[in-house]
Amino acid sequence: MTDAYIYDALRTPRGKGRKDGALHEVTSLSLSAQTLNAVKQRNNLDGHAVEDVIWGNVTQVMEQGGCLARSAVLASDLDESIPGLAINRFCASGMEAVNLAANQVRGGAGAAYIAGGVEMMGRVPMGSDGAAIAVDPSLAMKTYFVPQGISADIIATEYGFSRDDADALAVESQRRAKAAWDDNRFARSVITVTDQNGLPILDHDEYMRPGTDMQSLGALKASFKDMGEVMPGFDKVALMKYPHLEKIEHVHHAGNSSGIVDGAAAVLIGNKEFGEKFGLKPRARIRATAKIGTDPTIMLTGPVPVTEKILADNGMSIKDIDLFEVNEAFAAVVLRFMQAFDVDADKVNVNGGAIAMGHPLGATGAMIIGTLLDEMERADKETGLATLCIASGMGAATILERV
């Protein structure tokens, strides 16, 4: 198989996903095109430089519908001979775009790809596309469907994580994110978003709340308690699936769950010959990729079995990994990952995560791959693993190896 290398990885800042967010005036198309243009300009790409653009976006309706990937290519400065593929694997869409691109290169189907994704959560609301698992009773009843927040609380209950455990992880995420920005650790990767006149709009992650502490989080009401215990009573659904639990402990709230934000990210992937043609130096090799299906009710445990799978498939152990990026969809997801593998917290999400900076659904998977690569270089580490939990019960992972 041909080796697939990462030549570049970049992202936009994350803007607050609401009407007063800095990126609210920017369309999904414009943000995607700006991101693609940055890849082209930074790497001096011309002509049919890449085989395809694979672009993740989760809520594929309104301005994010209609194969946004192809629309983004046409709106960008890339050559129109480059096609586009829009994909959706929920929260792992950006990672799956990278993994698909890498495996296409490895299999000889093209020399290079741009892969990544976008989500403008303040413009295209999460869930506005509908979902059979949530709205079709025949599937919802079969799978014991509950919303993701309830699933996160089930994880906390099943594996013994308290409200204080979840809040402490959130406080640390905020502290690490601030330290990373203060130390300019994202300087290589974060591009400035501009308006239609080329004037800068945002050059930093807007969602962060660096003053967060245990006291301020302790004052927040558990977000999913009412929908679990009162109406529509999802706790009863969960307890039918998991009768060994006496009750669901509701520990998650807005402060220890991922933020709703806008953002985009892209990764340039190619073989050795591509790099030589454009005078580019590879930053890392994509050593392995994996995906897996998991229990759809507890839903968010995927990072554990997919990590077990990717390690086993490649003859590796958890001790072979120097750094980890585990998407902070909810605090319990990361706590469970560290518990399952007995991983030192100092190796996980070193620069903070989605609790502090936000989770633009279709872009996050590509974002954490870029963050992982930057930190591997900064800390002079050789091997890193990025992974995400995924709605409906799935997991995805990517292993990077510096070259």
CSV table of C-alpha atoms in Angstrom, one decimal:
chain,number,residue,atom,x,y,z
A,1,MET,CA,0.0,0.0,0.0
A,2,THR,CA,1.1,3.6,-0.7
A,3,ASP,CA,1.8,5.7,2.4
A,4,ALA,CA,-0.6,8.6,2.9
A,5,TYR,CA,1.0,11.7,4.5
A,6,ILE,CA,-0.4,14.9,6.0
A,7,TYR,CA,1.2,17.9,4.3
A,8,ASP,CA,-0.9,20.6,6.0
A,9,ALA,CA,-3.8,21.0,8.5
A,10,LEU,CA,-5.6,24.2,9.3
A,11,ARG,CA,-8.9,25.4,10.7
A,12,THR,CA,-10.9,28.5,11.3
A,13,PRO,CA,-11.5,29.9,14.8
A,14,ARG,CA,-14.6,28.6,16.4
A,15,GLY,CA,-17.3,31.3,16.6
A,16,LYS,CA,-20.2,31.2,19.1
A,17,GLY,CA,-23.1,29.4,17.3
A,18,ARG,CA,-25.7,32.0,17.8
A,19,LYS,CA,-27.0,35.2,16.3
A,20,ASP,CA,-24.5,37.4,18.1
A,21,GLY,CA,-21.6,35.1,17.3
A,22,ALA,CA,-18.8,36.6,15.2
A,23,LEU,CA,-19.2,34.2,12.4
A,24,HIS,CA,-23.0,34.3,12.2
A,25,GLU,CA,-23.0,36.5,9.0
A,26,VAL,CA,-20.7,34.0,7.2
A,27,THR,CA,-22.4,31.2,5.3
A,28,SER,CA,-21.3,27.6,5.3
A,29,LEU,CA,-20.3,28.0,1.7
A,30,SER,CA,-18.2,31.1,2.3
A,31,LEU,CA,-16.4,29.5,5.4
A,32,SER,CA,-15.7,26.3,3.4
A,33,ALA,CA,-14.4,28.3,0.5
A,34,GLN,CA,-12.1,30.4,2.7
A,35,THR,CA,-10.7,27.3,4.3
A,36,LEU,CA,-10.1,25.6,0.9
A,37,ASN,CA,-8.4,28.8,-0.4
A,38,ALA,CA,-6.1,28.8,2.6
A,39,VAL,CA,-5.0,25.3,1.7
A,40,LYS,CA,-4.4,26.3,-1.9
A,41,GLN,CA,-2.5,29.4,-1.0
A,42,ARG,CA,-0.3,28.0,1.8
A,43,ASN,CA,0.8,25.1,-0.4
A,44,ASN,CA,0.9,26.8,-3.8
A,45,LEU,CA,-1.5,24.3,-5.4
A,46,ASP,CA,-2.5,24.8,-9.0
A,47,GLY,CA,-4.6,23.1,-11.6
A,48,HIS,CA,-6.0,19.6,-10.9
A,49,ALA,CA,-3.7,19.4,-7.8
A,50,VAL,CA,-5.9,17.1,-5.8
A,51,GLU,CA,-8.2,14.2,-6.8
A,52,ASP,CA,-11.2,15.3,-4.7
A,53,VAL,CA,-12.4,17.4,-1.9
A,54,ILE,CA,-14.1,15.3,0.8
A,55,TRP,CA,-16.1,17.5,3.1
A,56,GLY,CA,-18.1,16.5,6.2
A,57,ASN,CA,-21.2,18.4,7.3
A,58,VAL,CA,-23.8,16.9,9.6
A,59,THR,CA,-26.9,18.9,9.1
A,60,GLN,CA,-27.2,18.7,5.3
A,61,VAL,CA,-30.2,21.0,4.7
A,62,MET,CA,-30.7,24.6,3.7
A,63,GLU,CA,-27.3,26.2,2.9
A,64,GLN,CA,-25.5,23.1,4.0
A,65,GLY,CA,-27.4,20.8,1.6
A,66,GLY,CA,-27.0,19.9,-2.1
A,67,CYS,CA,-23.4,18.5,-1.9
A,68,LEU,CA,-21.8,21.4,-0.1
A,69,ALA,CA,-18.4,20.0,-1.0
A,70,ARG,CA,-18.8,20.6,-4.7
A,71,SER,CA,-20.4,24.0,-4.1
A,72,ALA,CA,-17.4,24.9,-1.9
A,73,VAL,CA,-14.9,24.0,-4.6
A,74,LEU,CA,-16.8,26.1,-7.2
A,75,ALA,CA,-16.9,29.0,-4.7
A,76,SER,CA,-13.2,28.7,-4.0
A,77,ASP,CA,-10.1,29.4,-6.1
A,78,LEU,CA,-9.6,25.7,-6.7
A,79,ASP,CA,-9.7,24.4,-10.2
A,80,GLU,CA,-13.3,23.5,-11.3
A,81,SER,CA,-11.9,20.1,-12.5
A,82,ILE,CA,-11.7,19.1,-8.9
A,83,PRO,CA,-15.0,17.4,-7.8
A,84,GLY,CA,-16.4,17.3,-4.3
A,85,LEU,CA,-18.0,14.7,-2.0
A,86,ALA,CA,-20.2,15.6,1.0
A,87,ILE,CA,-20.3,13.0,3.8
A,88,ASN,CA,-22.1,12.6,7.1
A,89,ARG,CA,-21.0,10.4,9.9
A,90,PHE,CA,-22.4,12.7,12.5
A,91,CYS,CA,-19.7,14.1,14.9
A,92,ALA,CA,-17.0,12.1,13.1
A,93,SER,CA,-17.7,13.5,9.7
A,94,GLY,CA,-14.5,15.6,9.5
A,95,MET,CA,-12.4,12.7,10.7
A,96,GLU,CA,-14.2,10.3,8.3
A,97,ALA,CA,-13.4,12.7,5.4
A,98,VAL,CA,-9.7,12.5,6.4
A,99,ASN,CA,-9.8,8.7,6.8
A,100,LEU,CA,-11.5,8.2,3.5
A,101,ALA,CA,-9.0,10.4,1.7
A,102,ALA,CA,-6.1,8.7,3.3
A,103,ASN,CA,-7.3,5.3,2.3
A,104,GLN,CA,-8.0,6.4,-1.2
A,105,VAL,CA,-4.3,7.6,-1.4
A,106,ARG,CA,-3.1,4.4,0.2
A,107,GLY,CA,-5.1,2.3,-2.3
A,108,GLY,CA,-3.7,4.3,-5.3
A,109,ALA,CA,-7.0,6.2,-6.2
A,110,GLY,CA,-5.4,9.5,-6.7
A,111,ALA,CA,-2.2,11.3,-5.4
A,112,ALA,CA,-3.8,13.8,-3.1
A,113,TYR,CA,-7.0,15.0,-1.5
A,114,ILE,CA,-8.3,17.9,0.6
A,115,ALA,CA,-10.5,16.6,3.4
A,116,GLY,CA,-12.3,18.2,6.3
A,117,GLY,CA,-15.6,19.7,7.1
A,118,VAL,CA,-17.8,22.6,8.2
A,119,GLU,CA,-20.7,23.2,10.5
A,120,MET,CA,-22.5,26.6,11.0
A,121,MET,CA,-24.5,25.6,14.0
A,122,GLY,CA,-25.8,29.2,14.5
A,123,ARG,CA,-27.2,29.3,11.0
A,124,VAL,CA,-28.3,25.6,10.4
A,125,PRO,CA,-29.6,24.3,13.8
A,126,MET,CA,-28.5,20.9,14.9
A,127,GLY,CA,-31.3,18.4,14.3
A,128,SER,CA,-33.1,20.5,11.7
A,129,ASP,CA,-32.6,17.7,9.1
A,130,GLY,CA,-34.6,15.2,11.2
A,131,ALA,CA,-33.4,11.7,12.0
A,132,ALA,CA,-35.2,8.4,11.6
A,133,ILE,CA,-33.8,7.0,14.9
A,134,ALA,CA,-35.4,9.9,16.8
A,135,VAL,CA,-38.7,10.4,14.9
A,136,ASP,CA,-39.6,7.0,13.5
A,137,PRO,CA,-41.2,5.0,16.3
A,138,SER,CA,-40.4,1.6,14.7
A,139,LEU,CA,-36.7,2.4,15.0
A,140,ALA,CA,-36.8,4.5,18.1
A,141,MET,CA,-38.5,1.8,20.1
A,142,LYS,CA,-36.2,-1.0,18.7
A,143,THR,CA,-33.1,0.9,19.7
A,144,TYR,CA,-34.4,2.4,23.0
A,145,PHE,CA,-33.6,5.8,21.7
A,146,VAL,CA,-32.7,8.6,24.1
A,147,PRO,CA,-31.1,12.0,23.4
A,148,GLN,CA,-27.3,12.3,23.6
A,149,GLY,CA,-27.4,14.2,26.9
A,150,ILE,CA,-29.2,11.3,28.5
A,151,SER,CA,-26.7,8.9,27.0
A,152,ALA,CA,-23.9,10.9,28.5
A,153,ASP,CA,-25.6,10.7,31.9
A,154,ILE,CA,-26.0,7.0,31.5
A,155,ILE,CA,-22.2,6.7,31.0
A,156,ALA,CA,-21.6,8.7,34.1
A,157,THR,CA,-24.1,6.5,36.0
A,158,GLU,CA,-22.8,3.2,34.6
A,159,TYR,CA,-19.1,4.0,35.2
A,160,GLY,CA,-19.3,5.9,38.4
A,161,PHE,CA,-18.5,9.5,37.4
A,162,SER,CA,-19.8,12.2,39.7
A,163,ARG,CA,-20.9,15.7,39.0
A,164,ASP,CA,-17.6,16.9,40.5
A,165,ASP,CA,-15.7,14.6,38.2
A,166,ALA,CA,-17.4,16.0,35.2
A,167,ASP,CA,-17.0,19.6,36.4
A,168,ALA,CA,-13.3,19.2,37.2
A,169,LEU,CA,-12.6,17.9,33.7
A,170,ALA,CA,-14.5,20.9,32.3
A,171,VAL,CA,-12.5,23.4,34.4
A,172,GLU,CA,-9.3,21.8,33.3
A,173,SER,CA,-10.4,21.9,29.6
A,174,GLN,CA,-10.9,25.7,30.0
A,175,ARG,CA,-7.5,26.1,31.7
A,176,ARG,CA,-5.7,24.2,29.0
A,177,ALA,CA,-7.3,26.0,26.2
A,178,LYS,CA,-6.4,29.4,27.6
A,179,ALA,CA,-2.8,28.3,28.2
A,180,ALA,CA,-2.6,27.0,24.6
A,181,TRP,CA,-3.9,30.3,23.2
A,182,ASP,CA,-1.6,32.3,25.5
A,183,ASP,CA,1.3,30.3,24.3
A,184,ASN,CA,0.4,30.7,20.6
A,185,ARG,CA,0.2,26.9,20.2
A,186,PHE,CA,-2.5,27.3,17.5
A,187,ALA,CA,-0.7,30.0,15.5
A,188,ARG,CA,0.3,27.6,12.7
A,189,SER,CA,-3.1,26.2,12.2
A,190,VAL,CA,-5.8,28.9,12.8
A,191,ILE,CA,-6.6,31.1,9.9
A,192,THR,CA,-8.4,34.5,10.1
A,193,VAL,CA,-12.0,34.5,8.8
A,194,THR,CA,-12.8,37.6,6.7
A,195,ASP,CA,-16.0,39.2,5.5
A,196,GLN,CA,-17.0,39.7,1.8
A,197,ASN,CA,-14.8,42.8,1.7
A,198,GLY,CA,-11.7,40.9,3.0
A,199,LEU,CA,-11.9,42.5,6.4
A,200,PRO,CA,-11.0,40.3,9.4
A,201,ILE,CA,-14.0,39.0,11.4
A,202,LEU,CA,-12.5,36.5,13.8
A,203,ASP,CA,-9.0,35.2,14.6
A,204,HIS,CA,-9.5,33.3,17.9
A,205,ASP,CA,-11.8,30.8,19.5
A,206,GLU,CA,-14.7,32.9,20.6
A,207,TYR,CA,-16.5,30.4,22.8
A,208,MET,CA,-13.9,30.0,25.6
A,209,ARG,CA,-14.8,30.9,29.2
A,210,PRO,CA,-11.4,31.0,30.9
A,211,GLY,CA,-12.8,32.2,34.2
A,212,THR,CA,-14.8,29.0,34.7
A,213,ASP,CA,-14.3,27.3,38.1
A,214,MET,CA,-15.9,24.6,40.2
A,215,GLN,CA,-18.2,27.1,42.0
A,216,SER,CA,-19.6,28.6,38.8
A,217,LEU,CA,-20.2,25.2,37.3
A,218,GLY,CA,-21.8,24.0,40.6
A,219,ALA,CA,-24.5,26.6,40.2
A,220,LEU,CA,-25.7,25.2,36.9
A,221,LYS,CA,-28.8,23.0,36.7
A,222,ALA,CA,-28.3,19.6,35.2
A,223,SER,CA,-29.5,20.1,31.6
A,224,PHE,CA,-31.1,16.7,31.0
A,225,LYS,CA,-32.7,16.0,34.3
A,226,ASP,CA,-36.2,17.2,33.3
A,227,MET,CA,-36.4,15.4,30.0
A,228,GLY,CA,-35.1,12.3,31.8
A,229,GLU,CA,-37.4,12.4,34.8
A,230,VAL,CA,-40.4,14.4,33.8
A,231,MET,CA,-41.4,14.8,30.2
A,232,PRO,CA,-41.0,12.9,28.0
A,233,GLY,CA,-39.3,10.6,30.6
A,234,PHE,CA,-36.4,9.2,28.8
A,235,ASP,CA,-34.9,7.8,32.0
A,236,LYS,CA,-37.6,5.1,31.9
A,237,VAL,CA,-36.6,4.1,28.4
A,238,ALA,CA,-32.9,3.9,29.5
A,239,LEU,CA,-33.8,1.8,32.6
A,240,MET,CA,-35.7,-0.7,30.4
A,241,LYS,CA,-32.5,-1.2,28.5
A,242,TYR,CA,-30.3,-1.2,31.6
A,243,PRO,CA,-32.4,-2.6,34.4
A,244,HIS,CA,-29.3,-3.1,36.6
A,245,LEU,CA,-29.2,0.7,37.1
A,246,GLU,CA,-31.5,2.0,39.9
A,247,LYS,CA,-31.7,5.5,38.4
A,248,ILE,CA,-29.9,7.8,36.0
A,249,GLU,CA,-27.6,10.3,37.7
A,250,HIS,CA,-27.9,13.6,35.8
A,251,VAL,CA,-24.4,15.3,35.9
A,252,HIS,CA,-24.1,17.1,32.6
A,253,HIS,CA,-25.0,20.7,31.8
A,254,ALA,CA,-23.8,23.4,29.5
A,255,GLY,CA,-20.6,23.9,31.3
A,256,ASN,CA,-19.3,20.3,31.1
A,257,SER,CA,-20.7,19.6,27.6
A,258,SER,CA,-19.4,20.6,24.2
A,259,GLY,CA,-20.2,24.1,23.0
A,260,ILE,CA,-22.4,24.9,20.0
A,261,VAL,CA,-20.2,26.8,17.6
A,262,ASP,CA,-19.4,27.6,14.0
A,263,GLY,CA,-16.2,26.5,12.3
A,264,ALA,CA,-14.4,24.7,9.5
A,265,ALA,CA,-11.2,22.7,9.1
A,266,ALA,CA,-9.2,21.1,6.3
A,267,VAL,CA,-6.3,18.6,6.0
A,268,LEU,CA,-4.1,18.2,2.9
A,269,ILE,CA,-3.3,14.5,2.3
A,270,GLY,CA,-1.1,13.0,-0.4
A,271,ASN,CA,1.5,10.4,-1.4
A,272,LYS,CA,5.2,11.0,-1.6
A,273,GLU,CA,5.2,11.9,-5.3
A,274,PHE,CA,2.6,14.6,-4.6
A,275,GLY,CA,4.8,16.3,-2.0
A,276,GLU,CA,7.8,16.1,-4.4
A,277,LYS,CA,5.8,17.7,-7.2
A,278,PHE,CA,4.7,20.7,-5.1
A,279,GLY,CA,7.9,21.0,-3.0
A,280,LEU,CA,6.1,20.1,0.2
A,281,LYS,CA,7.5,18.3,3.2
A,282,PRO,CA,5.2,15.7,4.9
A,283,ARG,CA,4.4,16.3,8.6
A,284,ALA,CA,3.0,12.9,9.5
A,285,ARG,CA,2.0,9.6,8.1
A,286,ILE,CA,-1.6,8.4,8.6
A,287,ARG,CA,-0.7,5.0,10.0
A,288,ALA,CA,-4.2,3.6,10.6
A,289,THR,CA,-7.9,4.4,10.5
A,290,ALA,CA,-10.9,2.6,12.1
A,291,LYS,CA,-14.6,2.9,12.7
A,292,ILE,CA,-17.1,0.7,14.6
A,293,GLY,CA,-20.7,0.5,15.6
A,294,THR,CA,-21.7,0.4,19.3
A,295,ASP,CA,-24.7,0.3,21.6
A,296,PRO,CA,-27.1,3.0,20.2
A,297,THR,CA,-28.7,3.8,23.6
A,298,ILE,CA,-25.7,4.6,25.7
A,299,MET,CA,-24.4,5.8,22.3
A,300,LEU,CA,-21.3,7.7,23.2
A,301,THR,CA,-18.9,4.9,24.3
A,302,GLY,CA,-17.5,4.4,20.8
A,303,PRO,CA,-13.9,5.8,21.5
A,304,VAL,CA,-13.2,2.8,23.7
A,305,PRO,CA,-14.0,-0.1,21.3
A,306,VAL,CA,-12.7,1.7,18.2
A,307,THR,CA,-9.4,2.4,20.0
A,308,GLU,CA,-9.2,-1.3,21.0
A,309,LYS,CA,-9.9,-2.2,17.3
A,310,ILE,CA,-7.4,0.2,15.7
A,311,LEU,CA,-4.7,-0.9,18.1
A,312,ALA,CA,-5.4,-4.7,17.7
A,313,ASP,CA,-5.6,-4.3,13.9
A,314,ASN,CA,-2.1,-2.7,13.8
A,315,GLY,CA,-0.4,-4.8,16.4
A,316,MET,CA,-0.1,-1.9,18.9
A,317,SER,CA,-0.9,-1.3,22.5
A,318,ILE,CA,-2.2,1.8,24.3
A,319,LYS,CA,1.4,2.3,25.6
A,320,ASP,CA,2.5,2.9,22.0
A,321,ILE,CA,0.5,6.1,21.8
A,322,ASP,CA,2.2,9.3,23.1
A,323,LEU,CA,-0.7,11.7,22.9
A,324,PHE,CA,-4.5,11.5,22.6
A,325,GLU,CA,-7.2,13.7,21.3
A,326,VAL,CA,-10.6,12.5,22.5
A,327,ASN,CA,-13.5,14.8,21.5
A,328,GLU,CA,-15.1,16.4,24.6
A,329,ALA,CA,-18.7,15.9,23.4
A,330,PHE,CA,-19.5,15.4,27.1
A,331,ALA,CA,-17.2,15.2,30.1
A,332,ALA,CA,-18.2,11.5,30.8
A,333,VAL,CA,-17.0,10.5,27.3
A,334,VAL,CA,-13.4,11.5,28.1
A,335,LEU,CA,-13.5,10.2,31.6
A,336,ARG,CA,-14.6,6.8,30.4
A,337,PHE,CA,-11.8,6.7,27.8
A,338,MET,CA,-9.2,7.5,30.4
A,339,GLN,CA,-10.7,5.0,32.8
A,340,ALA,CA,-10.9,2.2,30.3
A,341,PHE,CA,-7.3,2.5,29.2
A,342,ASP,CA,-5.8,3.8,32.5
A,343,VAL,CA,-4.4,6.7,30.5
A,344,ASP,CA,-2.6,9.6,32.2
A,345,ALA,CA,-4.7,12.7,31.9
A,346,ASP,CA,-1.6,14.7,31.0
A,347,LYS,CA,-1.6,12.9,27.6
A,348,VAL,CA,-5.2,13.6,26.8
A,349,ASN,CA,-6.5,16.8,25.2
A,350,VAL,CA,-3.3,18.7,26.2
A,351,ASN,CA,-4.6,21.9,24.7
A,352,GLY,CA,-8.2,21.7,25.9
A,353,GLY,CA,-11.1,20.5,23.9
A,354,ALA,CA,-14.7,21.0,22.8
A,355,ILE,CA,-16.0,21.8,26.3
A,356,ALA,CA,-13.8,24.9,26.2
A,357,MET,CA,-13.6,25.8,22.5
A,358,GLY,CA,-16.8,24.2,21.0
A,359,HIS,CA,-17.8,21.3,18.7
A,360,PRO,CA,-18.7,22.4,15.1
A,361,LEU,CA,-20.1,18.9,14.3
A,362,GLY,CA,-18.9,18.4,10.7
A,363,ALA,CA,-15.5,20.0,11.3
A,364,THR,CA,-14.4,18.7,14.7
A,365,GLY,CA,-12.9,15.4,13.5
A,366,ALA,CA,-10.5,17.2,11.2
A,367,MET,CA,-9.8,19.9,13.8
A,368,ILE,CA,-8.7,17.4,16.4
A,369,ILE,CA,-6.4,15.6,13.9
A,370,GLY,CA,-4.7,19.0,13.2
A,371,THR,CA,-4.5,19.8,16.9
A,372,LEU,CA,-3.0,16.4,17.6
A,373,LEU,CA,-0.4,16.9,14.9
A,374,ASP,CA,0.6,20.4,16.1
A,375,GLU,CA,1.1,19.1,19.7
A,376,MET,CA,3.1,16.1,18.5
A,377,GLU,CA,5.5,18.5,16.8
A,378,ARG,CA,5.6,21.0,19.7
A,379,ALA,CA,6.2,18.3,22.3
A,380,ASP,CA,8.4,16.2,20.0
A,381,LYS,CA,6.2,13.1,20.2
A,382,GLU,CA,6.1,10.3,17.7
A,383,THR,CA,2.7,8.8,17.7
A,384,GLY,CA,-0.8,10.1,18.4
A,385,LEU,CA,-4.4,8.9,18.3
A,386,ALA,CA,-7.5,11.0,17.7
A,387,THR,CA,-11.0,9.6,18.4
A,388,LEU,CA,-14.6,10.7,18.6
A,389,CYS,CA,-17.9,9.3,19.9
A,390,ILE,CA,-20.7,9.4,17.3
A,391,ALA,CA,-24.5,9.7,17.4
A,392,SER,CA,-26.5,6.5,17.0
A,393,GLY,CA,-23.7,4.5,18.6
A,394,MET,CA,-20.5,4.6,16.6
A,395,GLY,CA,-16.8,5.4,17.0
A,396,ALA,CA,-14.0,6.5,14.8
A,397,ALA,CA,-10.2,6.8,15.2
A,398,THR,CA,-7.0,7.8,13.4
A,399,ILE,CA,-3.4,7.1,14.3
A,400,LEU,CA,-0.7,9.6,13.2
A,401,GLU,CA,3.0,8.9,13.1
A,402,ARG,CA,5.5,11.7,12.6
A,403,VAL,CA,8.0,11.4,9.8
